[in-house]
Amino acid sequence: MVGNPNNQSGDTSPRGEPTQADRNGAPDQSDPGSQTRVEAVRRQIRRTVEMLRGSTISLENYDPSRHERLVTFDGVDGCEEVDRYWVNAPFAFVSIQRDPKENDHQYHVVEPELEDQEYALLEALFDDIRDPLVYRKEVDDGDVESVLKEELREHLERYGAEVDMRTFYKLFYYLYRAFRGFNKIDPIMRDPHIEDISCDGYDLPIFVYHDDYTDIETNVSFSQEALDNFVIRLAQHSGRHISIGDPMVETILPDGSRAELALGEEVTPRGSAFTIRKYADEPFTPVDLLEYGTFTVDQMAYLWLAIENNKSLIFAGGTASGKTTSMNAVSMFIPPRSKVLTIEDTRELALYHDNWLSSVTRDRMTEGSDITMYDLLRSALRHRPEYIVVGEVRGEEAITLFQAMNTGHTTYSTMHADSVRTVINRLENEPINVPRAMVQSLDILCVQTLTRFEDERVRRNKTIAEIEGIDQRTGELDYSNAFVWNPDDDSVSREDSEVLDDIRDDNGWSQSELLRELQRRRDFLRSLWDNDVNDYRRFTAMVNEYYADPEAAMASIEDGPEPATTD
């Protein structure tokens, strides 16, 4: 930073002879390089004196009314700002810029700018603070910010650096971002509007999927060394190993986000790459799906009654169609005391349920063998669960899943497929190969899509189909549509339902009693929606209250729900 310590004395000319500065003890005025080296030595001497003298820093909480602003931004030339919001106040905000010539948007991350002296301090602090931060007990106890501030203050005083609070907090921000955050993409990871983050290689702009502006280019990119190190760090922090010999890893980050990592140019010629599907801090509830228009109240009441009455179902759809989100949300309808077991390749399901056993596959360690979804599913049957939820079926585990259906277990899962017929074809053919006689044990198939309506990208449940069995004349699997989405006007049409007829008969209800129960649940869900009960804890509590006493629950919601706690 202030000169190479190996060049402080004994410098030689290109011919290996001592320079004029070495002979006379003064810089050679005809040698600019010599003057530069001497100035570097003088700066280092001054720096050493300052460090020996030390300094005192009075640490204060940052106050924008008393201290200078940490970030400033004057916009991008030729563009107009259409949106601006904080993602980590007062350190970082996002500016959405529109380029009228290209008619597109740019996602611009704005962070504190460092002056040369501040950058030099930051470089030294990275090395000096890393080890104390790792070994301080308070960090493990969760008091990261206060520990980092104290370490930063002590090191600055040790350096003899005189800094104001603006510089102090700029340094603090970048240290925290490096040690406990997500480096350059930390502001993006903090943005609740972002669903996906994609880096395609060295020095290429990162793209994000924004819930208002869809796919949008950012001003963030990584150099080759920085990107390689970042990908390795993401793998290590999630407990996985990645190397040139094993360059692809699918993993779950510490915050729960799902990441696909690729290192080097072996399988991704443009360099290391990553895609992160962000994990929602709060799981979506059925009320959220109603709010977004993914389901109607009629569809949600139907699914609620089906889940309570142990009907098995599969959510199908393309990438990012919301399959897992919907399955996770409707699982909140599972009766409160029922035993639930979930099986996943990568942890995505989050159930607010007391009697829940979660299991995840594992790659072979130095000893032992792989633990696959098939292994977990076989083991799950010995736990005697009432509901089995499988993250996604795509191989031999599907046969065991359908065997579980045939033996009376209620099962839920997801599949990649864009229609009912495609789901059936995938189930019956390689590599899944479920016999047709077993497929007919599936009760309901929900097909979801990510599509456009009125120039907006929306997620819709386009079909809820019911598997009716094998046609005795043709030998084909029969199904009927209970609900169908109409893309012309964003409406949903309803057809007759054999599943509801089965539920009516199993409960000994008359047709009017069935319709009355469906209407009561529609009214209950609509009341929860009208009262913004979208906190998953509160929503689950209200559903459980309904199971205990429907009339009291209806009265409670009509009186207005209690606000959700933030404990």
XYZ file of C-alpha atoms in Angstrom:
567
model
C 0.000 0.000 0.000
C 2.781 2.444 0.928
C 5.704 0.800 -0.817
C 7.148 -2.672 -1.166
C 9.121 -3.521 2.008
C 11.499 -5.607 -0.095
C 12.490 -2.458 -1.985
C 13.309 -0.199 0.941
C 17.091 -0.465 0.549
C 19.682 -1.899 -1.754
C 17.773 -0.942 -4.941
C 19.846 -1.551 -8.036
C 19.785 -0.158 -11.521
C 18.780 -2.344 -14.461
C 22.467 -3.217 -14.867
C 22.732 -4.338 -11.249
C 24.741 -1.284 -10.109
C 23.789 0.878 -7.089
C 21.697 3.913 -7.958
C 22.733 7.496 -7.369
C 20.304 7.646 -4.474
C 22.109 4.791 -2.742
C 25.465 6.442 -3.157
C 24.596 9.929 -2.017
C 21.699 9.254 0.350
C 19.575 11.648 -1.723
C 17.300 11.101 -4.678
C 18.760 11.264 -8.138
C 16.842 14.149 -9.714
C 17.364 12.648 -13.143
C 15.781 9.332 -12.096
C 11.967 9.643 -11.579
C 11.816 6.038 -10.428
C 14.321 6.761 -7.695
C 12.293 9.748 -6.481
C 9.166 7.582 -6.337
C 10.924 4.920 -4.286
C 12.294 7.463 -1.839
C 8.856 9.060 -1.420
C 7.441 5.623 -0.739
C 10.049 5.062 1.977
C 9.283 8.457 3.512
C 5.528 7.684 3.519
C 6.218 4.362 5.208
C 8.389 6.053 7.845
C 5.648 8.591 8.537
C 3.134 5.756 8.708
C 5.289 3.850 11.205
C 5.615 6.947 13.408
C 1.830 7.422 13.342
C 1.252 3.790 14.259
C 3.664 4.031 17.185
C 1.911 7.181 18.373
C -1.572 5.666 17.920
C -4.850 7.540 17.842
C -8.141 7.720 19.691
C -11.511 7.294 17.981
C -14.758 8.171 19.740
C -17.227 5.728 18.288
C -20.720 7.078 17.679
C -23.808 5.630 16.088
C -24.182 6.886 12.552
C -26.612 9.801 12.372
C -27.373 11.144 8.873
C -28.437 14.491 10.375
C -24.988 15.028 11.956
C -22.629 13.026 9.767
C -22.108 13.286 6.034
C -24.102 10.982 3.778
C -22.418 7.666 3.069
C -23.738 7.288 -0.474
C -24.392 9.749 -3.258
C -25.608 9.137 -6.793
C -26.215 11.569 -9.655
C -27.716 9.084 -12.078
C -26.472 7.516 -15.302
C -25.827 9.701 -18.330
C -28.517 9.333 -20.956
C -30.886 7.498 -18.608
C -33.784 8.507 -16.402
C -34.407 7.176 -12.913
C -37.793 5.461 -12.588
C -37.429 3.965 -9.114
C -35.173 4.196 -6.071
C -35.313 2.341 -2.750
C -33.029 1.350 0.122
C -31.919 -2.246 0.475
C -29.512 -1.676 3.371
C -30.005 1.809 4.786
C -27.917 3.912 5.166
C -25.268 1.997 3.218
C -26.779 0.822 -0.063
C -29.756 1.556 -2.261
C -30.980 0.523 -5.699
C -31.729 2.880 -8.556
C -33.744 1.571 -11.502
C -32.605 3.433 -14.604
C -34.398 3.494 -17.956
C -32.508 3.987 -21.195
C -34.977 5.641 -23.619
C -32.822 4.803 -26.656
C -32.665 1.072 -25.897
C -36.090 1.080 -24.200
C -34.833 -1.121 -21.380
C -34.046 -0.844 -17.682
C -30.874 -1.209 -15.638
C -30.619 -2.250 -12.010
C -28.012 0.070 -10.492
C -26.532 -0.778 -7.085
C -25.284 2.316 -5.232
C -22.782 1.811 -2.390
C -20.312 4.088 -0.558
C -17.397 5.258 -2.710
C -13.925 4.896 -1.201
C -11.146 7.431 -1.581
C -7.599 6.161 -2.177
C -6.606 6.452 1.492
C -9.796 4.677 2.608
C -9.191 1.896 0.113
C -5.629 1.450 1.401
C -6.959 1.215 4.968
C -9.555 -1.337 3.874
C -6.921 -3.530 2.238
C -4.916 -3.622 5.472
C -8.010 -4.219 7.604
C -9.114 -7.233 5.539
C -5.986 -9.126 6.513
C -5.679 -7.874 10.089
C -9.287 -8.336 11.203
C -10.047 -11.689 9.590
C -8.463 -13.942 12.226
C -9.695 -12.070 15.332
C -13.192 -12.039 13.865
C -13.108 -15.788 13.274
C -11.954 -16.645 16.789
C -13.901 -14.130 18.872
C -16.534 -16.030 20.891
C -19.029 -13.186 20.655
C -19.248 -13.733 16.895
C -20.544 -17.249 17.449
C -23.043 -15.859 19.920
C -24.500 -13.678 17.167
C -23.142 -10.267 18.236
C -21.342 -9.794 14.919
C -21.887 -6.091 14.332
C -20.657 -4.885 17.723
C -17.624 -7.197 17.584
C -16.708 -5.978 14.109
C -17.093 -2.327 15.117
C -14.857 -2.839 18.147
C -12.208 -4.671 16.111
C -12.314 -1.942 13.482
C -11.948 0.821 16.083
C -9.024 -0.952 17.815
C -7.149 -1.520 14.559
C -7.644 2.033 13.322
C -6.304 3.363 16.630
C -3.392 0.946 16.392
C -2.661 2.252 12.880
C -2.718 5.808 14.182
C -5.442 6.641 11.666
C -7.535 9.730 12.277
C -10.915 9.053 10.671
C -14.331 10.633 10.946
C -17.533 8.672 11.441
C -18.307 8.744 7.722
C -15.069 6.944 6.889
C -15.470 4.606 9.852
C -18.886 3.414 8.713
C -17.816 3.100 5.094
C -15.015 0.780 6.215
C -17.408 -1.074 8.508
C -19.862 -1.628 5.644
C -17.301 -3.222 3.334
C -15.815 -5.373 6.087
C -19.224 -6.647 7.125
C -20.143 -7.243 3.485
C -16.979 -9.290 2.999
C -17.023 -11.343 6.207
C -20.726 -11.825 6.920
C -22.496 -10.752 3.755
C -22.431 -11.782 0.099
C -19.616 -9.576 -1.163
C -20.567 -7.616 -4.302
C -24.047 -9.107 -4.515
C -24.920 -8.363 -0.883
C -27.283 -5.460 -1.769
C -29.005 -7.662 -4.360
C -29.427 -10.482 -1.844
C -31.062 -7.992 0.525
C -33.536 -6.760 -2.098
C -36.969 -8.314 -1.416
C -37.993 -7.642 -5.039
C -35.349 -10.007 -6.443
C -36.129 -13.694 -7.020
C -33.138 -14.924 -9.064
C -29.534 -13.769 -9.482
C -27.494 -14.976 -12.487
C -23.770 -14.549 -13.139
C -22.713 -15.981 -16.517
C -18.933 -15.528 -16.426
C -15.912 -13.265 -15.959
C -16.441 -9.502 -16.321
C -20.036 -10.010 -17.459
C -22.891 -8.033 -15.905
C -25.014 -9.924 -13.401
C -28.687 -10.282 -14.316
C -31.556 -10.451 -11.830
C -35.250 -11.263 -11.992
C -37.158 -8.342 -10.458
C -40.820 -8.755 -9.543
C -41.648 -5.394 -11.194
C -39.139 -5.190 -14.072
C -38.619 -8.942 -14.770
C -35.175 -9.805 -16.229
C -32.884 -6.829 -15.822
C -29.150 -6.150 -16.166
C -27.198 -4.817 -13.181
C -24.048 -2.718 -12.887
C -22.359 -5.494 -10.857
C -19.731 -7.846 -12.298
C -16.765 -9.932 -11.106
C -13.215 -10.131 -12.408
C -11.765 -13.607 -13.001
C -9.940 -13.983 -9.690
C -12.744 -12.383 -7.685
C -15.411 -14.610 -9.267
C -13.422 -17.829 -8.784
C -12.852 -16.964 -5.124
C -16.495 -15.993 -4.634
C -17.822 -19.266 -6.080
C -15.426 -21.268 -3.890
C -16.517 -19.265 -0.860
C -20.220 -19.833 -1.567
C -19.584 -23.585 -1.746
C -17.531 -23.621 1.458
C -20.057 -21.564 3.418
C -22.774 -24.043 2.503
C -20.633 -27.010 3.561
C -19.793 -28.207 0.056
C -16.567 -28.681 -1.921
C -15.976 -27.355 -5.424
C -12.805 -27.645 -7.514
C -11.622 -27.905 -11.099
C -11.866 -31.674 -10.737
C -15.443 -31.408 -9.450
C -16.574 -28.080 -10.938
C -20.371 -28.187 -10.505
C -22.251 -28.025 -7.209
C -25.917 -27.609 -6.322
C -26.307 -26.418 -2.759
C -28.278 -24.426 -0.207
C -26.688 -21.223 1.099
C -26.704 -20.403 4.832
C -29.705 -18.091 4.377
C -31.710 -20.890 2.723
C -31.319 -19.705 -0.883
C -30.741 -22.340 -3.544
C -27.509 -22.031 -5.577
C -26.111 -23.712 -8.675
C -22.333 -23.156 -8.883
C -19.780 -23.771 -11.654
C -16.035 -23.188 -11.224
C -13.556 -22.263 -13.948
C -13.931 -22.803 -17.673
C -14.234 -26.599 -17.736
C -17.992 -26.737 -18.146
C -18.780 -23.013 -18.500
C -16.421 -21.610 -21.193
C -17.058 -17.974 -20.260
C -15.769 -18.619 -16.750
C -17.092 -19.397 -13.290
C -20.832 -18.929 -12.968
C -23.618 -19.077 -10.421
C -27.385 -18.845 -10.226
C -29.060 -18.114 -6.905
C -32.767 -18.606 -6.303
C -33.449 -16.515 -3.249
C -35.167 -17.942 -0.213
C -38.143 -15.975 1.066
C -37.694 -14.898 4.688
C -41.371 -15.641 5.284
C -42.957 -18.613 3.466
C -45.889 -17.855 1.196
C -49.328 -18.654 2.558
C -52.534 -19.473 0.665
C -53.545 -15.838 1.234
C -50.432 -14.725 -0.673
C -51.347 -17.031 -3.566
C -54.846 -15.531 -3.588
C -53.385 -12.025 -3.556
C -51.136 -12.785 -6.535
C -53.967 -14.425 -8.441
C -52.227 -17.805 -8.654
C -55.365 -19.480 -7.276
C -58.953 -18.394 -6.781
C -60.829 -18.743 -3.501
C -62.851 -21.605 -5.024
C -59.679 -23.507 -5.953
C -58.107 -22.943 -2.546
C -61.210 -24.118 -0.659
C -61.266 -27.229 -2.881
C -57.591 -27.989 -2.109
C -58.149 -27.411 1.602
C -60.976 -29.928 1.725
C -58.959 -32.415 -0.373
C -55.880 -32.144 1.877
C -57.909 -32.566 5.042
C -59.460 -35.701 3.539
C -56.126 -37.286 2.597
C -56.177 -36.852 -1.177
C -52.731 -37.185 -2.799
C -51.629 -34.545 -5.280
C -48.756 -33.440 -7.508
C -47.866 -29.895 -8.522
C -46.438 -29.731 -12.046
C -45.109 -26.871 -14.141
C -42.079 -25.367 -15.808
C -39.103 -23.641 -14.213
C -40.069 -20.784 -11.850
C -43.797 -21.529 -12.219
C -44.195 -21.669 -8.421
C -44.651 -25.424 -7.920
C -42.728 -25.693 -4.650
C -44.129 -22.397 -3.365
C -47.698 -23.616 -3.892
C -47.030 -27.020 -2.349
C -45.418 -25.377 0.652
C -48.357 -22.988 1.041
C -51.177 -25.543 0.823
C -49.335 -27.798 3.289
C -50.540 -25.303 5.918
C -53.929 -26.982 5.539
C -52.585 -30.273 6.953
C -54.427 -31.020 10.234
C -52.345 -29.827 13.204
C -51.539 -33.185 14.901
C -50.883 -35.229 11.768
C -47.381 -36.618 11.334
C -45.644 -35.086 8.297
C -42.370 -36.219 6.738
C -40.584 -34.236 4.004
C -37.890 -35.528 1.632
C -35.749 -33.231 -0.523
C -32.544 -33.061 -2.532
C -31.992 -29.483 -1.437
C -33.830 -27.912 1.494
C -36.679 -25.728 0.200
C -39.762 -26.766 2.153
C -40.582 -24.899 5.361
C -43.582 -26.229 7.260
C -45.014 -24.470 10.283
C -46.128 -27.767 11.771
C -45.363 -29.305 15.162
C -45.206 -32.971 14.153
C -42.822 -32.606 11.198
C -39.736 -34.694 10.364
C -37.502 -33.175 7.663
C -34.967 -35.274 5.713
C -32.452 -34.318 3.009
C -30.311 -36.436 0.684
C -26.539 -36.591 1.153
C -23.645 -37.242 -1.205
C -21.107 -39.852 -0.172
C -18.493 -38.587 2.271
C -14.991 -40.067 2.611
C -16.657 -43.189 3.993
C -20.086 -44.690 3.499
C -22.428 -44.298 0.530
C -24.833 -41.812 -0.995
C -28.168 -41.332 0.757
C -30.668 -40.856 -2.068
C -34.313 -39.811 -2.136
C -35.153 -43.473 -2.742
C -33.328 -44.420 0.491
C -35.070 -41.667 2.441
C -38.469 -42.590 1.069
C -38.063 -46.252 2.004
C -36.998 -45.184 5.483
C -39.894 -42.737 5.714
C -42.466 -45.515 5.491
C -41.070 -47.003 8.713
C -41.778 -43.721 10.516
C -45.498 -44.249 9.828
C -46.222 -40.711 8.576
C -49.729 -39.682 7.561
C -48.464 -37.178 4.995
C -45.298 -37.579 2.895
C -44.029 -34.514 0.994
C -41.311 -35.101 -1.624
C -39.533 -32.068 -3.062
C -39.484 -33.352 -6.642
C -39.828 -36.784 -8.252
C -37.679 -37.579 -11.270
C -36.389 -41.143 -10.856
C -36.758 -44.437 -9.053
C -38.129 -42.768 -5.920
C -41.386 -42.143 -7.831
C -42.273 -45.861 -7.713
C -41.861 -45.903 -3.941
C -43.912 -42.717 -3.713
C -46.779 -44.328 -5.614
C -46.418 -47.492 -3.569
C -46.920 -45.303 -0.509
C -50.074 -43.866 -2.110
C -51.379 -47.388 -2.727
C -50.807 -48.346 0.918
C -52.843 -45.447 2.274
C -50.250 -42.677 2.756
C -51.165 -39.201 1.584
C -48.340 -37.882 -0.607
C -47.483 -34.555 -2.213
C -44.729 -33.818 -4.692
C -43.680 -31.671 -7.661
C -42.652 -32.442 -11.246
C -41.313 -30.579 -14.260
C -44.100 -30.806 -16.855
C -46.362 -28.299 -18.590
C -49.598 -30.291 -18.978
C -51.572 -33.168 -17.485
C -50.740 -35.429 -20.417
C -47.030 -34.613 -20.107
C -47.085 -35.543 -16.408
C -48.706 -38.887 -17.178
C -46.228 -39.592 -19.986
C -43.279 -38.768 -17.748
C -44.572 -40.977 -14.952
C -45.166 -43.964 -17.227
C -41.920 -43.795 -19.224
C -38.152 -43.690 -18.714
C -36.562 -42.947 -16.340
C -39.489 -42.985 -13.858
C -41.468 -45.989 -15.129
C -44.414 -46.036 -12.729
C -46.919 -48.736 -13.789
C -50.210 -47.315 -15.049
C -52.135 -49.238 -12.415
C -50.192 -47.367 -9.731
C -50.536 -43.920 -11.345
C -54.303 -44.121 -10.935
C -53.815 -43.883 -7.145
C -52.961 -40.200 -7.641
C -56.018 -38.076 -6.880
C -55.247 -34.515 -8.005
C -52.806 -32.922 -10.423
C -52.231 -29.148 -10.338
C -50.477 -27.680 -13.398
C -48.954 -24.229 -12.978
C -47.473 -21.804 -15.476
C -45.391 -18.626 -15.567
C -47.008 -16.560 -18.295
C -47.961 -13.048 -19.361
C -51.262 -11.306 -18.796
C -51.790 -7.635 -19.663
C -48.029 -7.182 -20.232
C -47.148 -8.559 -16.792
C -45.510 -11.850 -15.949
C -47.840 -13.780 -13.676
C -48.046 -17.241 -12.143
C -51.313 -19.058 -12.620
C -52.677 -22.493 -11.789
C -53.983 -23.302 -15.255
C -55.488 -26.730 -14.508
C -56.593 -28.757 -11.513
C -57.192 -32.246 -12.889
C -58.517 -35.364 -11.199
C -57.196 -38.812 -12.106
C -60.231 -41.055 -12.626
C -58.646 -44.429 -13.336
C -58.024 -46.594 -16.377
C -60.525 -46.575 -19.227
C -61.642 -50.202 -19.634
C -62.169 -49.757 -23.398
C -58.901 -48.068 -24.358
C -56.615 -48.983 -21.469
C -55.580 -45.308 -21.212
C -55.532 -43.292 -17.999
C -58.619 -41.113 -17.714
C -58.693 -37.689 -16.111
C -61.076 -34.750 -15.902
C -60.554 -31.061 -15.215
C -62.086 -29.711 -12.026
C -60.807 -26.164 -12.677
C -59.434 -24.571 -15.877
C -57.827 -21.145 -16.213
C -58.912 -18.994 -19.158
C -55.966 -16.817 -20.320
C -58.228 -14.500 -22.352
C -59.841 -12.837 -19.333
C -57.878 -14.341 -16.417
C -60.920 -16.230 -15.186
C -61.299 -19.777 -13.867
C -64.103 -22.113 -14.888
C -65.288 -24.920 -12.636
C -66.424 -28.395 -13.647
C -67.887 -31.402 -11.807
C -65.573 -33.082 -9.299
C -65.376 -36.769 -8.460
C -62.941 -35.969 -5.641
C -65.592 -33.841 -3.919
C -68.149 -36.590 -4.488
C -65.797 -39.077 -2.773
C -65.277 -36.674 0.133
C -69.045 -36.256 0.473
C -69.603 -40.008 0.550
C -66.693 -40.712 2.926
C -68.030 -38.172 5.435
C -71.647 -39.247 5.081
C -72.685 -35.763 3.965
C -75.580 -34.841 1.745
C -74.855 -32.728 -1.327
C -76.158 -29.644 0.444
C -73.868 -30.304 3.426
C -70.880 -30.601 1.075
C -71.749 -27.328 -0.640
C -72.302 -25.645 2.720
C -68.875 -26.786 3.967
C -67.186 -25.551 0.780
C -68.963 -22.201 1.091
C -67.949 -21.846 4.742
C -64.297 -22.419 3.832
C -64.524 -19.959 0.948
C -65.938 -17.360 3.339
C -63.215 -18.125 5.886
C -60.400 -17.782 3.328
C -61.901 -14.609 1.886
C -62.100 -13.116 5.381
C -58.456 -13.982 6.036
C -57.568 -12.387 2.695
C -59.631 -9.246 3.381
C -57.930 -8.908 6.768
C -54.414 -9.414 5.338
C -53.685 -12.523 7.391
C -50.601 -13.473 5.354
C -48.202 -14.154 8.209
C -47.662 -17.913 8.099
C -47.760 -18.283 11.893
C -51.050 -16.428 12.206
C -52.541 -18.142 9.157
C -51.684 -21.625 10.458
C -53.076 -20.743 13.885
C -56.361 -19.632 12.327
C -56.647 -22.835 10.243
C -55.943 -24.931 13.339
C -58.599 -22.961 15.189
C -61.016 -23.774 12.373
C -60.281 -27.476 12.760
C -60.986 -27.245 16.488
C -64.191 -25.194 16.242
C -65.294 -23.892 12.812
C -68.032 -21.648 14.171
C -65.741 -20.010 16.736
C -63.041 -19.526 14.102
C -65.507 -17.829 11.759
C -66.644 -15.549 14.564
C -63.030 -14.775 15.450
C -62.080 -13.765 11.931
C -65.227 -11.646 11.549
C -64.244 -9.744 14.709
C -60.845 -9.086 13.139
C -57.655 -11.130 13.712
C -55.135 -10.228 16.313
C -51.961 -8.741 14.862
C -49.175 -11.266 14.310
C -46.394 -11.183 16.841
C -42.848 -10.400 15.811
C -41.164 -12.618 18.373
